[in-house]
Tab-separated table of C-alpha atoms and ligand atoms in Angstrom:
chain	number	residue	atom	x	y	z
A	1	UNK	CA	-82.254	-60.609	85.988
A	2	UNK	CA	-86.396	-60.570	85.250
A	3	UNK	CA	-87.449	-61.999	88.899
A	4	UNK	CA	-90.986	-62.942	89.408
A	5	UNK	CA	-93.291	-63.661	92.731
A	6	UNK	CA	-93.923	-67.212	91.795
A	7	UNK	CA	-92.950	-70.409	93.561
A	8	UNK	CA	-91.528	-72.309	90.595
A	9	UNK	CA	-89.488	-68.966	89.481
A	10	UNK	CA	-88.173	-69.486	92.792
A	11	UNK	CA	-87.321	-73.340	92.846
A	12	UNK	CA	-85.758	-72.581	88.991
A	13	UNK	CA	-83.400	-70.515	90.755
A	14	UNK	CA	-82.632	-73.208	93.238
A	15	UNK	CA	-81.767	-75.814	90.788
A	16	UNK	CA	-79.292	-73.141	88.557
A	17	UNK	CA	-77.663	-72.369	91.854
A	18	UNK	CA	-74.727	-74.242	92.547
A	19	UNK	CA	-74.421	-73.593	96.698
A	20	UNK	CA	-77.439	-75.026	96.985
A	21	UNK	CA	-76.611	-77.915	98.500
A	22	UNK	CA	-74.972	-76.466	100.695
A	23	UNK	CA	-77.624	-75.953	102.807
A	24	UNK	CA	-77.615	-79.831	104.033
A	25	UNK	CA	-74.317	-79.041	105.372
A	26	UNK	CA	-76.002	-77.187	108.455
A	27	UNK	CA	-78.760	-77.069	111.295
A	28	UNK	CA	-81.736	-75.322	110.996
A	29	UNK	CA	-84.252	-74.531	113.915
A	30	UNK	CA	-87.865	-76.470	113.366
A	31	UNK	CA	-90.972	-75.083	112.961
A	32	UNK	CA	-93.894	-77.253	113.384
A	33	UNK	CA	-91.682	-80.115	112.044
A	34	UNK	CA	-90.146	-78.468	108.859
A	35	UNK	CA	-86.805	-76.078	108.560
A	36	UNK	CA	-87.586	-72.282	109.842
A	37	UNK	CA	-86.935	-69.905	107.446
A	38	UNK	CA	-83.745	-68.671	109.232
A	39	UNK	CA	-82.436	-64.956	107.937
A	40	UNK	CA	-80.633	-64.015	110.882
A	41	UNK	CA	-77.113	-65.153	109.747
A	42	UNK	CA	-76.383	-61.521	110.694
A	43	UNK	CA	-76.915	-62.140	114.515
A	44	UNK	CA	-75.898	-65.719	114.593
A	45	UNK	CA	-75.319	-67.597	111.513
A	46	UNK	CA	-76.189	-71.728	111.720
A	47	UNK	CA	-74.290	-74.222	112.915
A	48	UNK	CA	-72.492	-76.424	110.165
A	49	UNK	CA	-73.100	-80.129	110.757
A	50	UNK	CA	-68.951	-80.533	110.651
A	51	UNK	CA	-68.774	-78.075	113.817
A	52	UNK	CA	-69.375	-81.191	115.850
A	53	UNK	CA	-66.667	-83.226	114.473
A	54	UNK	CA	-63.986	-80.464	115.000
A	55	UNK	CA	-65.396	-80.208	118.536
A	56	UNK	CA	-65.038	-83.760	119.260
A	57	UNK	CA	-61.540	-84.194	117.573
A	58	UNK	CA	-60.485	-81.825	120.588
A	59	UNK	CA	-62.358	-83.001	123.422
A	60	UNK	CA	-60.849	-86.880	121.992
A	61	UNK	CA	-57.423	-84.869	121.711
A	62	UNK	CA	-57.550	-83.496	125.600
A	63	UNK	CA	-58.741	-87.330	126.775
A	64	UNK	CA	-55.791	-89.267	125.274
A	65	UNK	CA	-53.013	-87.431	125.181
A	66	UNK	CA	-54.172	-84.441	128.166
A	67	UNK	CA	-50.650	-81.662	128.309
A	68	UNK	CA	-49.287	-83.316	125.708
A	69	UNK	CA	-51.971	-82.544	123.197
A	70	UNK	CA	-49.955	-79.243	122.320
A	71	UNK	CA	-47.330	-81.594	120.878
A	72	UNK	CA	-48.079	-84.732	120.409
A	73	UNK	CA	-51.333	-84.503	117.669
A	74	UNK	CA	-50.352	-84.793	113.930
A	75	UNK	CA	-52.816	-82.592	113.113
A	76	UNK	CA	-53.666	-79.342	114.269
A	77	UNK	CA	-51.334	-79.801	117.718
A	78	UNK	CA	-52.418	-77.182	120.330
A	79	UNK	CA	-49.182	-75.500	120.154
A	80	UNK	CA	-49.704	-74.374	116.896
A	81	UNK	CA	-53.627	-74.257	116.851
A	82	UNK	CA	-53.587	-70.344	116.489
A	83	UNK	CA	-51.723	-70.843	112.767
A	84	UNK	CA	-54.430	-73.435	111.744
A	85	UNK	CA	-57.187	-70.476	110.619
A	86	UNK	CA	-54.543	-68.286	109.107
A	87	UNK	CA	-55.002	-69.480	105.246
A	88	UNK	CA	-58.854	-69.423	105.760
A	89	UNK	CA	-58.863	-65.864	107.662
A	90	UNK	CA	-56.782	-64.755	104.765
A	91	UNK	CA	-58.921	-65.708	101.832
A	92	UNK	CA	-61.940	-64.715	103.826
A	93	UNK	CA	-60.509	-60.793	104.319
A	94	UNK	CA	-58.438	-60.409	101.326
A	95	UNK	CA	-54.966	-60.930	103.796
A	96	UNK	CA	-52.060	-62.370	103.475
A	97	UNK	CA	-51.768	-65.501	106.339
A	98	UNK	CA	-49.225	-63.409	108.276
A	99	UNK	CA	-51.934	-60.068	108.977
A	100	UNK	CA	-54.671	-62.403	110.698
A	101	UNK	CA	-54.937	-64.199	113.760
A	102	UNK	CA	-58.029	-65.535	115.333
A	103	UNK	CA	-57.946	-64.428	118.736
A	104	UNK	CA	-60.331	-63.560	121.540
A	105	UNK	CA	-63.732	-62.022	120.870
A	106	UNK	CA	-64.417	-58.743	118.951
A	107	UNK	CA	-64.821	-56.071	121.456
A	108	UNK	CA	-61.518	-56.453	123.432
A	109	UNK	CA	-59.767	-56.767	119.889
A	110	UNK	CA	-61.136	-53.314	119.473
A	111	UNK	CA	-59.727	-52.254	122.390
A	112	UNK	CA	-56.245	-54.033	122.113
A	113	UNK	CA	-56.153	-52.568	118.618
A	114	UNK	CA	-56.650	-48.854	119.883
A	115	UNK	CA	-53.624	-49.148	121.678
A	116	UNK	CA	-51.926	-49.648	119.062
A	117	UNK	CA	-53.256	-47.156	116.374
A	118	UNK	CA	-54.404	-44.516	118.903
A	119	UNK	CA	-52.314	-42.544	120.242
A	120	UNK	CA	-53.753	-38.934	120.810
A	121	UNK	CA	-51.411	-35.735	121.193
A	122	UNK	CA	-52.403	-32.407	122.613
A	123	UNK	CA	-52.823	-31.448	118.346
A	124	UNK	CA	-54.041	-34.894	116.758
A	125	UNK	CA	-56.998	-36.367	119.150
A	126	UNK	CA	-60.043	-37.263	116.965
A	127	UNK	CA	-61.522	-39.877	115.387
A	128	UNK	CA	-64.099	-40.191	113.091
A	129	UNK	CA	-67.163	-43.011	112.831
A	130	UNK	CA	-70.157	-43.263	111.250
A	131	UNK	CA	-73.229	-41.971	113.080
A	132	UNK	CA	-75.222	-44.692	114.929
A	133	UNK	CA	-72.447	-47.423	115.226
A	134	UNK	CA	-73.564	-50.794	117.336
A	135	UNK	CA	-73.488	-49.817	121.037
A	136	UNK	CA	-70.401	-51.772	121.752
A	137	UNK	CA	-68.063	-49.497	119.696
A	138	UNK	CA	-69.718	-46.806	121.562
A	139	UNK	CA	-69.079	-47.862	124.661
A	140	UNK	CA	-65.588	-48.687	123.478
A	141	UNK	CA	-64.843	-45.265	121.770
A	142	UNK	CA	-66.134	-43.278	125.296
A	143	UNK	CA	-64.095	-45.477	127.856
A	144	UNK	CA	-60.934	-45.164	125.938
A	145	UNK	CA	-61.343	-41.119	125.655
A	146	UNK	CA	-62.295	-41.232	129.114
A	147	UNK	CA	-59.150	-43.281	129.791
A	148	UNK	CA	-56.987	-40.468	127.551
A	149	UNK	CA	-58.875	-37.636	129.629
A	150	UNK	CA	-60.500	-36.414	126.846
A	151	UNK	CA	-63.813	-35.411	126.263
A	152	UNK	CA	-65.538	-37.831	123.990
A	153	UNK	CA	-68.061	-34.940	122.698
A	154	UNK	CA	-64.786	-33.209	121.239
A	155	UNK	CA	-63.105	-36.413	120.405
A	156	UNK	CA	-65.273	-37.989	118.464
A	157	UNK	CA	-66.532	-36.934	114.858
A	158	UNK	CA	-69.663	-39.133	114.282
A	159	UNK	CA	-70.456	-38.968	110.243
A	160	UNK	CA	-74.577	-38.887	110.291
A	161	UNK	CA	-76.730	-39.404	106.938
A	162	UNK	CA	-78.118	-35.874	105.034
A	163	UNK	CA	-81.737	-34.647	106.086
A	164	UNK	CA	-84.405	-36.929	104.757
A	165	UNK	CA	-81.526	-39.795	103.885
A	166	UNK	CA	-80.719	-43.248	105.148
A	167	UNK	CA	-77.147	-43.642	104.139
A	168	UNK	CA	-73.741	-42.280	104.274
A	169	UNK	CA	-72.640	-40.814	100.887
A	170	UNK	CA	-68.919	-41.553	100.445
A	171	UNK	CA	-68.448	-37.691	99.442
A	172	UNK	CA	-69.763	-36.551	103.127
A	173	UNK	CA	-67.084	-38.907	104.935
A	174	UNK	CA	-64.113	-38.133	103.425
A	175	UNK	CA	-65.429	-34.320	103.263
A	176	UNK	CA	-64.843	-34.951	107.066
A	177	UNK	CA	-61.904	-36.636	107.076
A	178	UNK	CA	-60.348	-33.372	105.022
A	179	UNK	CA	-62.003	-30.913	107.854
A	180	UNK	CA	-60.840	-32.383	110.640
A	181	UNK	CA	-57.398	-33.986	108.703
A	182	UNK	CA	-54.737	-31.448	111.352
A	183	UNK	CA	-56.709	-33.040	114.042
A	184	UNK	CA	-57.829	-36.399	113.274
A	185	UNK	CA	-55.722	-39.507	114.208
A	186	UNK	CA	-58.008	-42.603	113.629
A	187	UNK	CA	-60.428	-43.359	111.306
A	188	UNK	CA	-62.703	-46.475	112.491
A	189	UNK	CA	-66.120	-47.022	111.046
A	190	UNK	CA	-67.932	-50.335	110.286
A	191	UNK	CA	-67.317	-52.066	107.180
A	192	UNK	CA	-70.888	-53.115	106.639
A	193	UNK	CA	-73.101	-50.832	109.369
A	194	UNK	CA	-74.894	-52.825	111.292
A	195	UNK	CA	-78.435	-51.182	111.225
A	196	UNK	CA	-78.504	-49.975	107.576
A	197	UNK	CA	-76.681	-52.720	105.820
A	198	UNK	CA	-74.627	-50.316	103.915
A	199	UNK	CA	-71.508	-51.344	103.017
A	200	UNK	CA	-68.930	-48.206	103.356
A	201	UNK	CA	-66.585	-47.786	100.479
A	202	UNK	CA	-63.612	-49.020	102.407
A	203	UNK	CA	-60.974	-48.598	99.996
A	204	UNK	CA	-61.913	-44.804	99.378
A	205	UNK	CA	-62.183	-44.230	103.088
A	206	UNK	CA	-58.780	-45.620	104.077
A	207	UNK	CA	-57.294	-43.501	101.029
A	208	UNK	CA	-58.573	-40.263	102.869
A	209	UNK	CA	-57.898	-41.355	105.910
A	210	UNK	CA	-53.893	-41.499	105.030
A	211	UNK	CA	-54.129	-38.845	103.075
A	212	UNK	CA	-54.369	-36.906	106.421
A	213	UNK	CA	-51.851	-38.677	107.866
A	214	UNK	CA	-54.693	-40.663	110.502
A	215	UNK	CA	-54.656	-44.928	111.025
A	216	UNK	CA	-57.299	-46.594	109.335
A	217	UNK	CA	-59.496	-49.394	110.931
A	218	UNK	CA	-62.612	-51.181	110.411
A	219	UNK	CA	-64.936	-52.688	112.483
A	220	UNK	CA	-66.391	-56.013	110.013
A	221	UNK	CA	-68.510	-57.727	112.415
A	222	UNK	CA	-71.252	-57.214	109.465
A	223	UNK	CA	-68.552	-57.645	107.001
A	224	UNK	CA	-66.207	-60.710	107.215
A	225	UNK	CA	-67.890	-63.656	105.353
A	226	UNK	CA	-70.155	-61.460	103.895
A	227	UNK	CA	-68.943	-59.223	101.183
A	228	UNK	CA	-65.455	-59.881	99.459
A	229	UNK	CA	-63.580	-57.484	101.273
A	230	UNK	CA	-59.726	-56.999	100.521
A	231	UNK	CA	-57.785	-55.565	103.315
A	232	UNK	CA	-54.020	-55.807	102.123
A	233	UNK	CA	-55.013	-54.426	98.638
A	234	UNK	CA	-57.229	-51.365	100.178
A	235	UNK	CA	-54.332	-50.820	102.730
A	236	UNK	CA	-55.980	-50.862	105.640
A	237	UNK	CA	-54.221	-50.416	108.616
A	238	UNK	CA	-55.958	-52.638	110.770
A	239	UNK	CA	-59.571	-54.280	111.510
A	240	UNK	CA	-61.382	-56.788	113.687
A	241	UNK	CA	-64.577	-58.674	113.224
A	242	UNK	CA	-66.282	-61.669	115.014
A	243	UNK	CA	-67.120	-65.381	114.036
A	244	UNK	CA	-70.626	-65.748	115.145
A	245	UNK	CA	-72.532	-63.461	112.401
A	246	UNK	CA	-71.861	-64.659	108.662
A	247	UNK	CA	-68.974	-67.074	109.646
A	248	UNK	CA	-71.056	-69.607	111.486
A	249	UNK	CA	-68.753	-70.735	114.608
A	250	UNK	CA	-71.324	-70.102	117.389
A	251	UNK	CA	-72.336	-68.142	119.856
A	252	UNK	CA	-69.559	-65.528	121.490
A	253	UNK	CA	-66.882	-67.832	119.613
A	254	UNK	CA	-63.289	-66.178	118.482
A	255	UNK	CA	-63.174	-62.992	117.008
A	256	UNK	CA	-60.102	-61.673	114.225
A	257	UNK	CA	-57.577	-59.424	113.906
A	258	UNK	CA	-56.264	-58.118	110.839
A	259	UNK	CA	-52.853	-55.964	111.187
A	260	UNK	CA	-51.326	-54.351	107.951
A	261	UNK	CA	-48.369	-56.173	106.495
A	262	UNK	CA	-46.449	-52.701	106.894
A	263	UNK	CA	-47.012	-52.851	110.603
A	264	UNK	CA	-45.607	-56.804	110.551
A	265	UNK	CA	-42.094	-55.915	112.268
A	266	UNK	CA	-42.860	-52.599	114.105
A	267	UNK	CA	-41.891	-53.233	117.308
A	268	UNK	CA	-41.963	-50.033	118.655
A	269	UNK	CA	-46.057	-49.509	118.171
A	270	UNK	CA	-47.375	-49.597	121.494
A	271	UNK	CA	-49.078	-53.013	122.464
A	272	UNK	CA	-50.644	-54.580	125.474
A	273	UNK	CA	-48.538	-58.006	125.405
A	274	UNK	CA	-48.703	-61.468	126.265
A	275	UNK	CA	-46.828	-64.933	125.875
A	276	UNK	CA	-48.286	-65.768	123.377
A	277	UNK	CA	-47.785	-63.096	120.925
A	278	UNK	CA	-43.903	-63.375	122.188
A	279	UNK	CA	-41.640	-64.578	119.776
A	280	UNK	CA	-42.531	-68.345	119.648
A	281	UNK	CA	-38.686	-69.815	119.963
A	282	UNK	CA	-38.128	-68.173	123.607
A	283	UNK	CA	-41.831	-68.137	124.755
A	284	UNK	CA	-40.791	-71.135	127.095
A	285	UNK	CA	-38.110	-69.782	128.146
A	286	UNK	CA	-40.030	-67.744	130.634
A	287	UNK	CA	-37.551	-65.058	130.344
A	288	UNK	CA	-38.002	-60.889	131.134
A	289	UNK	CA	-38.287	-58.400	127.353
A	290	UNK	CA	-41.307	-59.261	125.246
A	291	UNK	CA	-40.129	-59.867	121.534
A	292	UNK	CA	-43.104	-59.730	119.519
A	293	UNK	CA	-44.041	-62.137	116.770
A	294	UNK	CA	-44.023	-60.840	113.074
A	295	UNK	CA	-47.831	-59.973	112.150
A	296	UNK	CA	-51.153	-60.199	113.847
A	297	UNK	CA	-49.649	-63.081	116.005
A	298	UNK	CA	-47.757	-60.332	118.426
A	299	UNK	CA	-50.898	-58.617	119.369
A	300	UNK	CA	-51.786	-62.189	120.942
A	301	UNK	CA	-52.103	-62.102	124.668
A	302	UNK	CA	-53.100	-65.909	125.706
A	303	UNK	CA	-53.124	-68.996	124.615
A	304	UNK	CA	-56.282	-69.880	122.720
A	305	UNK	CA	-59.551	-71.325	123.420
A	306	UNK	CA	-58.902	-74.499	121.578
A	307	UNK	CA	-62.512	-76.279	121.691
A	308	UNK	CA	-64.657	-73.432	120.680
A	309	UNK	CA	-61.958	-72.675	118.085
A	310	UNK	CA	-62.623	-76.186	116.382
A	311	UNK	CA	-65.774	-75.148	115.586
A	312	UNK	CA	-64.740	-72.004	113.642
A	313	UNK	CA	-62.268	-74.005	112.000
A	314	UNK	CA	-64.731	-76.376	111.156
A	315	UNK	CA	-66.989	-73.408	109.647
A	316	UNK	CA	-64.306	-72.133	107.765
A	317	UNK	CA	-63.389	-75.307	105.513
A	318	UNK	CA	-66.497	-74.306	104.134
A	319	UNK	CA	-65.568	-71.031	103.081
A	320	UNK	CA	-62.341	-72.580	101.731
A	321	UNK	CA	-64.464	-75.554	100.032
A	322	UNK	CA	-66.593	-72.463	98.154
A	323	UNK	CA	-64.379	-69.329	98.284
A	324	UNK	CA	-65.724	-66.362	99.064
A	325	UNK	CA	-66.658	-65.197	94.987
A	326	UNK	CA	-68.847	-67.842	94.672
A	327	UNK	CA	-70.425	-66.890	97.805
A	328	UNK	CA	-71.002	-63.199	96.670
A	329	UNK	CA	-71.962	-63.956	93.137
A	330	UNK	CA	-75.068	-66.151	94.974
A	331	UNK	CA	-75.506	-63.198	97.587
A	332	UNK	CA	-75.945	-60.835	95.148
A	333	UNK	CA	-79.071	-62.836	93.304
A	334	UNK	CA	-80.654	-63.842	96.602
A	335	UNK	CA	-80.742	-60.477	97.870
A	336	UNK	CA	-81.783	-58.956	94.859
A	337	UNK	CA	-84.359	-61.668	94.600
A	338	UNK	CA	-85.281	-60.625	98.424
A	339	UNK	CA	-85.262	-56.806	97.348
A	340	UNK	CA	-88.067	-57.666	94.684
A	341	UNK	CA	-89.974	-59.428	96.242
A	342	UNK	CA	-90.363	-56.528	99.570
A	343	UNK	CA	-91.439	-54.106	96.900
A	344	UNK	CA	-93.378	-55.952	95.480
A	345	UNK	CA	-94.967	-56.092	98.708
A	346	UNK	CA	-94.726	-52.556	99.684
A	347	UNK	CA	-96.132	-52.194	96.020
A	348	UNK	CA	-97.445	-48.303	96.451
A	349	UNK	CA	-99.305	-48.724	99.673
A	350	UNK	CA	-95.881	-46.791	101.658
A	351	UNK	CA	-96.004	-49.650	104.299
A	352	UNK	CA	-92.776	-49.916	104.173
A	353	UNK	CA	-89.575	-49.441	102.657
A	354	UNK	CA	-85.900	-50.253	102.446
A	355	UNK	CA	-83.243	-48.023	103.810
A	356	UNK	CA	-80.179	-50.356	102.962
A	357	UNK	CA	-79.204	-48.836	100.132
A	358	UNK	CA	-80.285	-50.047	97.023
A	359	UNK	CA	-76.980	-50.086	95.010
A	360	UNK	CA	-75.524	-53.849	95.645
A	361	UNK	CA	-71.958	-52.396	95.394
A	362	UNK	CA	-72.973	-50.638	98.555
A	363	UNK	CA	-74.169	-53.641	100.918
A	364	UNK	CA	-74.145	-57.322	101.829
A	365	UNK	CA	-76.906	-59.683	102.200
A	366	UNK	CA	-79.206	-58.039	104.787
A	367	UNK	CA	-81.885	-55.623	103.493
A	368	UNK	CA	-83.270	-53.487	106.726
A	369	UNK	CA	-86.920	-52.677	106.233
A	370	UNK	CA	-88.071	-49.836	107.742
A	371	UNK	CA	-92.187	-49.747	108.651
A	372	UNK	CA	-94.100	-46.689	108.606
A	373	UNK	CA	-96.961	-48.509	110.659
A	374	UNK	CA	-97.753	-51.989	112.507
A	375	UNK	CA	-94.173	-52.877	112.357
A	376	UNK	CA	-94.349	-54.820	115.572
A	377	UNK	CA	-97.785	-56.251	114.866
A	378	UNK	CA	-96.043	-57.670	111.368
A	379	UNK	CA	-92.732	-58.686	113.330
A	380	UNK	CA	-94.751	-60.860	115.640
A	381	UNK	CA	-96.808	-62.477	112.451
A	382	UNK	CA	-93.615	-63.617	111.066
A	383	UNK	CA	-92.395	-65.113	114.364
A	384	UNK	CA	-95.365	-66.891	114.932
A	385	UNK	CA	-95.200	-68.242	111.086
A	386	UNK	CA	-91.493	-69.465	111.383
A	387	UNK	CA	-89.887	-66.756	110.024
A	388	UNK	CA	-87.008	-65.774	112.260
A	389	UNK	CA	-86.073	-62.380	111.444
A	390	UNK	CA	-84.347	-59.621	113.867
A	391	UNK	CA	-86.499	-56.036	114.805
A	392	UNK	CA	-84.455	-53.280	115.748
A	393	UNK	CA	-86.488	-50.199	117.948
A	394	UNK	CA	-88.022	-48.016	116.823
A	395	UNK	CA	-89.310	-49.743	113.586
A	396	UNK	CA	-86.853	-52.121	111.337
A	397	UNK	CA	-86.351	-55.393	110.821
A	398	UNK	CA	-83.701	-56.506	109.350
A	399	UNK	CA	-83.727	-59.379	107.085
A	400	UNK	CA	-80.518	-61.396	105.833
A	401	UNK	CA	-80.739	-63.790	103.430
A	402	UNK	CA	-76.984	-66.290	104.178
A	403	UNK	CA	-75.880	-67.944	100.296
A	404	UNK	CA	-74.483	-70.740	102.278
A	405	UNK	CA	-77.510	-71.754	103.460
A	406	UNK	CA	-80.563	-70.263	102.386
A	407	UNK	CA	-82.657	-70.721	99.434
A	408	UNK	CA	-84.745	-68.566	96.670
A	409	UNK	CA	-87.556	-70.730	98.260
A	410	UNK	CA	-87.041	-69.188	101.525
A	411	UNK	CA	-87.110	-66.004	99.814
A	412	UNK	CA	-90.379	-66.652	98.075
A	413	UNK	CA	-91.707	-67.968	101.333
A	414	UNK	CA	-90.838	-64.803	103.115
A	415	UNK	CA	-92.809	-62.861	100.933
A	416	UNK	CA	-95.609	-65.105	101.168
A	417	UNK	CA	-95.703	-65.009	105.097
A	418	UNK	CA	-95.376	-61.076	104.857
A	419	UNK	CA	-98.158	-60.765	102.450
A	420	UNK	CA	-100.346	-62.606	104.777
A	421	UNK	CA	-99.574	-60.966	107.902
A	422	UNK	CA	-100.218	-57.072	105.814
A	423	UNK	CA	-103.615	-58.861	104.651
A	424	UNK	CA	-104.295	-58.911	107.886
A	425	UNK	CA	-102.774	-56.064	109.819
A	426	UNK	CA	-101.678	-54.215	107.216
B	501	LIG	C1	-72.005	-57.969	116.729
B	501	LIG	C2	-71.213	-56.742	116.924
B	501	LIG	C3	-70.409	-56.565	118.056
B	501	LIG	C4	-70.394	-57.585	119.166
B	501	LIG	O1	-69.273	-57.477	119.977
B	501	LIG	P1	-68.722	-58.708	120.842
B	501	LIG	O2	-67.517	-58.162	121.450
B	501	LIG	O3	-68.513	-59.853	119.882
B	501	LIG	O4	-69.795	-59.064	121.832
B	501	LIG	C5	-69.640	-55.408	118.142
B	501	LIG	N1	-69.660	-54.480	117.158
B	501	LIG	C6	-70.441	-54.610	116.058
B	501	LIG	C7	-70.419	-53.575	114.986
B	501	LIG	C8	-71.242	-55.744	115.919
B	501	LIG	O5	-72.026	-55.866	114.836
């Protein structure tokens, strides 16, 4: 599509759309009395008017009917409140119901998963990343070597960009894969990274990854209500992400696990076990020998946190209501629309430009700007003019236009704001 830098181009583009009224369906922060312009859906997306409901429904659950609310409820009965996201969880990561399970929050799924799908031996000990994942996976990746007595400098391959480049190309990771294959036991990058914005070919990865014989997991905080992801078809072996970013449920609420169909009745992967990933039949029987459930459910450990979890239930009607096509087809425009307008901006001053890459196969909806100069300075403008946006040391801010909820007015706004703030500090 022609895009133009016009206000009216932009409200055209908000009557074609058909999310767009969407956007009633959730809270925005104010700014001096009108909607921000919120594009941090990335960090913490907004809360959907409906979250309250769920929330209630509980809290109205736990007054009338107290223990007995994990029988006694027609609808969504406490018992069974961990099956309740399944369908959702599925369409949202390409799964079949069985592989998901909404369960505690992302960075002890990460390590709950490792037990599972890393095992090192004295010959097959690495694992490969991408250079520069979030801190959290860092910390992750060095306690568990540390906790294997290895030596995370020789344990873990980190995959950086070429000289002069922003981005992974696909040919350098599985180039590394095939090096270290004889060693290499785990493959675990980030579906979308969370600084760049690129999107990793997941399905090529995973191939290479098996192809040396190594588990293949993602990380899809970034990922998971963002880009239409398919995890059973790609194969993966196994992935987490968490609900707060793109899939709206609040702050620190439930993370995700995905677990391959293949791995469904392994019992004899190692585990760190729970009742309630036992087999559901006995798991009052209090007895000794954990059975574990078919699927994700047997990596549960504890019974779920059932008021928080309303509210990603609540969240992710909507992603039922619009599926997650729709969602991408309207991603695609807005960021392309956002992409425009930036260079447009940037025009061929070299303020600034965009490392995420440009090729829309190859990311989601946040475009990470980096500045050459006054990136702070610029930051703050935007702040101060309602534009909530994230900045990332030493120079980036990353901006993330959410097709549930924001507009191409928001868009055009953006680039108005910006414009201002270089006319003045640029
Ligand atoms: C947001 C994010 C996290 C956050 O981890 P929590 O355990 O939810 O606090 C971890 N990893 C990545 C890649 C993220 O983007």
């Amino acid at each position: 599509m022609k895009y133009q830098n016009t206000l009216s181009f932009a409200q055209t583009l908000d009557e074609a759309d058909p999310l767009h009224g969407w956007r009633k369906e959730f809270y925005f922060p104010q700014h001096k009395g009108a909607n921000a312009l919120y594009f941090t859906g990335n960090s913490l997306g907004l809360q959907p008017k409906r979250a309250r409901v769920y929330v209630e429904e509980e809290m109205q659950k736990w007054e009338e009917f107290a223990v007995e609310g994990h029988f006694l409820p027609k609808k969504n009965p406490w018992l069974k409140f961990h099956e309740a996201s399944k369908p959702s969880l599925a369409g949202v990561l390409g799964a079949l119901p069985l592989e998901v399970v909404a369960m505690n929050n992302l960075t002890v799924n990460l390590h709950l998963l490792m037990v599972s799908f890393y095992q090192p031996t004295a010959q097959r000990f690495k694992i490969i990343c991408e250079a520069g994942a979030f801190p959290s996976d860092q910390y992750m990746f060095e306690s568990q070597f540390k906790f294997h007595g290895l030596d995370p400098e020789e344990a873990l391959i980190e995959v950086a960009p070429r000289d002069g480049e922003n981005t992974l190309r696909t040919e350098d990771i599985i180039e590394t894969i095939e090096k270290h294959g004889k060693e290499l036991t785990l493959v675990l990058f980030g579906g979308v990274q969370y600084y760049t914005g690129q999107w990793f070919d997941m399905e090529s990865i995973t191939q290479a990854g098996h192809k040396v014989g190594a588990y293949v997991g993602f990380d899809l905080a970034h990922a998971a209500g963002n880009v239409p992801v398919q995890l059973h078809d790609w194969d993966v072996d196994f992935a987490t992400w968490c609900s707060y970013k793109y899939l709206n449920s609040g702050p620190g609420n439930v993370s995700g696990i995905f677990v391959h169909e293949r791995h469904a009745h392994n019992d004899s992967l190692p585990r760190f076990a729970g009742w309630w990933g036992h087999n559901e039949k006995e798991r009052f029987l209090m007895k000794k020998g954990f059975q574990p459930m078919p699927g994700a459910d047997g990596w549960q450990l504890s019974n779920g946190n059932i008021i928080s979890t309303a509210a990603h239930l609540a969240s992710l009607e909507i992603f039922d209501e619009v599926g997650m096509p729709a969602i991408r087809e309207k991603s695609l425009q807005l960021t392309g629309y956002l992409e425009f307008i930036i260079q447009e901006l940037s025009g061929d001053r070299g303020l600034f430009e965009i490392i995420t890459p440009s090729d829309p196969s190859q990311r989601g909806a946040q475009l990470s700007i980096f500045f050459h100069k006054n990136g702070k300075s610029l930051f703050d403008h935007l702040i101060a003019n309602g534009v909530i946006g994230d900045w990332r040391e030493p120079n980036v801010i990353r901006i993330a236009p959410a097709p549930l909820y924001n507009s191409f007015e928001d868009v055009y706004q953006f680039g108005q704001i910006l414009s201002e703030a270089i006319k003045q500090q640029g």
